[in-house]
């Protein structure tokens, strides 16, 4: 048994700073904590196809991008198994049996599904696969007997539903095979939702307000220089607002006192800068220039590592292949336990065969 992590991302785009503070950084810490017996990180291509059925090329292109992002952030394939969801057929099998344990009404009540359906404007044309993805996500988690699922708050209803499925399974087929998972939420608020460079609530590809982990230093600079600040802070002497000012939100998420010592010794810490800004007399450009240095402190090593990995793409696919093979081994074991509990393991069930033989003999 032990402590097992499973988490993952839909490969619908390159990963950005929001992913980094919201999940990637934490995953690397968890991976290196030595507290987990096994770690699975899944590239959820099959889930991504539930609302991208007509665009498989997009998913295909982004699998390698996401893998490069993982590895360049410090996910170490010796410690974490990175795998591709669609290559684990056991996940489909388990989902198929889970479907009998969940009602349509229960899926309709899932708040995440509800809001995603609204956001995608599906109206009456919701793909069945999309509608049922909480069931498939429960399979993702339970096939690996994950105890711990690091996710954002938006995924809480998924975890709740996964636990319900485990309880239903236990009721019907017996306990001891599947494990009820617990979520592990980001440890602070800024990390759960980094705003976009335009000040909008969230970094999102469609809004074009993201700083990607793979952006060049030049792109990072341009994006930061055009970032949303306080629209009423017109002249340098004007008092400025810190709240809702993206530059300060990013500094909250990324800057440390050491950064001040290294890059901006006029101030000891972020609070001093905030106080000055609120009093008036501190211009946006100075703060943005500092933010660029702070971000580059994180991004530069990631970018360098990514460039190296890009030189050996077949090697990256090999890492995914090995992670997938490992995951399949674990998944096949769980599925076999599930099928015996459900008594659908006919050919391995010698007792069943003997009992049937007996039954028909007695009928003669
Ligand atoms: N739904 C998750 C997301 O959109 C991705 C995902 C799929 C996942 N299966 C999972 C996350 C299982 C955690 C556990 O980000």
Short mmCIF file of N, CA and C and ligand atoms in Angstrom, two decimals, residues 6-10 42 44 47 133 137 140-141 149 151 155, ligand 1:
data_model
loop_
_atom_site.label_atom_id
_atom_site.label_comp_id
_atom_site.label_asym_id
_atom_site.label_seq_id
_atom_site.Cartn_x
_atom_site.Cartn_y
_atom_site.Cartn_z
N UNK A 6 -1.30 10.37 -7.59
CA UNK A 6 -1.61 10.45 -9.01
C UNK A 6 -2.13 11.85 -9.31
N UNK A 7 -1.61 12.42 -10.37
CA UNK A 7 -2.16 13.69 -10.81
C UNK A 7 -1.90 13.81 -12.31
N UNK A 8 -2.44 14.86 -12.91
CA UNK A 8 -2.22 14.96 -14.35
C UNK A 8 -2.78 16.23 -14.95
N UNK A 9 -2.55 16.36 -16.23
CA UNK A 9 -3.00 17.54 -16.97
C UNK A 9 -3.52 17.12 -18.33
N UNK A 10 -4.51 17.87 -18.80
CA UNK A 10 -4.97 17.67 -20.18
C UNK A 10 -3.96 18.33 -21.11
N UNK A 42 0.08 11.86 -15.06
CA UNK A 42 -0.60 11.41 -16.27
C UNK A 42 -0.84 12.55 -17.26
N UNK A 44 -3.25 13.54 -19.71
CA UNK A 44 -4.62 13.06 -19.88
C UNK A 44 -5.13 13.34 -21.29
N UNK A 47 -8.82 12.25 -21.86
CA UNK A 47 -9.77 13.23 -21.31
C UNK A 47 -9.81 14.49 -22.18
N UNK A 133 -16.83 12.29 -17.94
CA UNK A 133 -15.42 12.28 -17.61
C UNK A 133 -15.11 12.19 -16.12
N UNK A 137 -12.24 9.92 -14.67
CA UNK A 137 -11.22 10.46 -13.77
C UNK A 137 -11.14 9.65 -12.46
N UNK A 140 -8.94 6.89 -13.35
CA UNK A 140 -7.53 7.33 -13.38
C UNK A 140 -6.90 7.22 -12.00
N UNK A 141 -7.68 7.64 -11.03
CA UNK A 141 -7.14 7.72 -9.66
C UNK A 141 -7.09 6.34 -9.01
N UNK A 149 -4.11 13.07 -4.25
CA UNK A 149 -4.26 13.65 -5.58
C UNK A 149 -4.05 15.17 -5.49
N UNK A 151 -4.35 18.61 -6.62
CA UNK A 151 -5.17 19.28 -7.65
C UNK A 151 -5.55 20.68 -7.19
N UNK A 155 -11.11 20.95 -8.98
CA UNK A 155 -11.22 19.50 -9.14
C UNK A 155 -11.83 18.81 -7.92
N1 LIG B 1 -9.12 17.03 -15.02
C1 LIG B 1 -7.75 17.36 -14.78
C2 LIG B 1 -7.51 18.76 -15.35
O1 LIG B 1 -8.26 19.20 -16.19
C3 LIG B 1 -6.77 16.39 -15.43
C4 LIG B 1 -6.93 15.01 -14.88
C5 LIG B 1 -7.41 13.91 -15.54
C6 LIG B 1 -6.65 14.60 -13.55
N2 LIG B 1 -7.43 12.83 -14.72
C7 LIG B 1 -6.97 13.22 -13.50
C8 LIG B 1 -6.16 15.27 -12.44
C9 LIG B 1 -6.84 12.50 -12.32
C10 LIG B 1 -6.04 14.53 -11.26
C11 LIG B 1 -6.38 13.16 -11.21
O2 LIG B 1 -6.56 19.39 -14.98
#
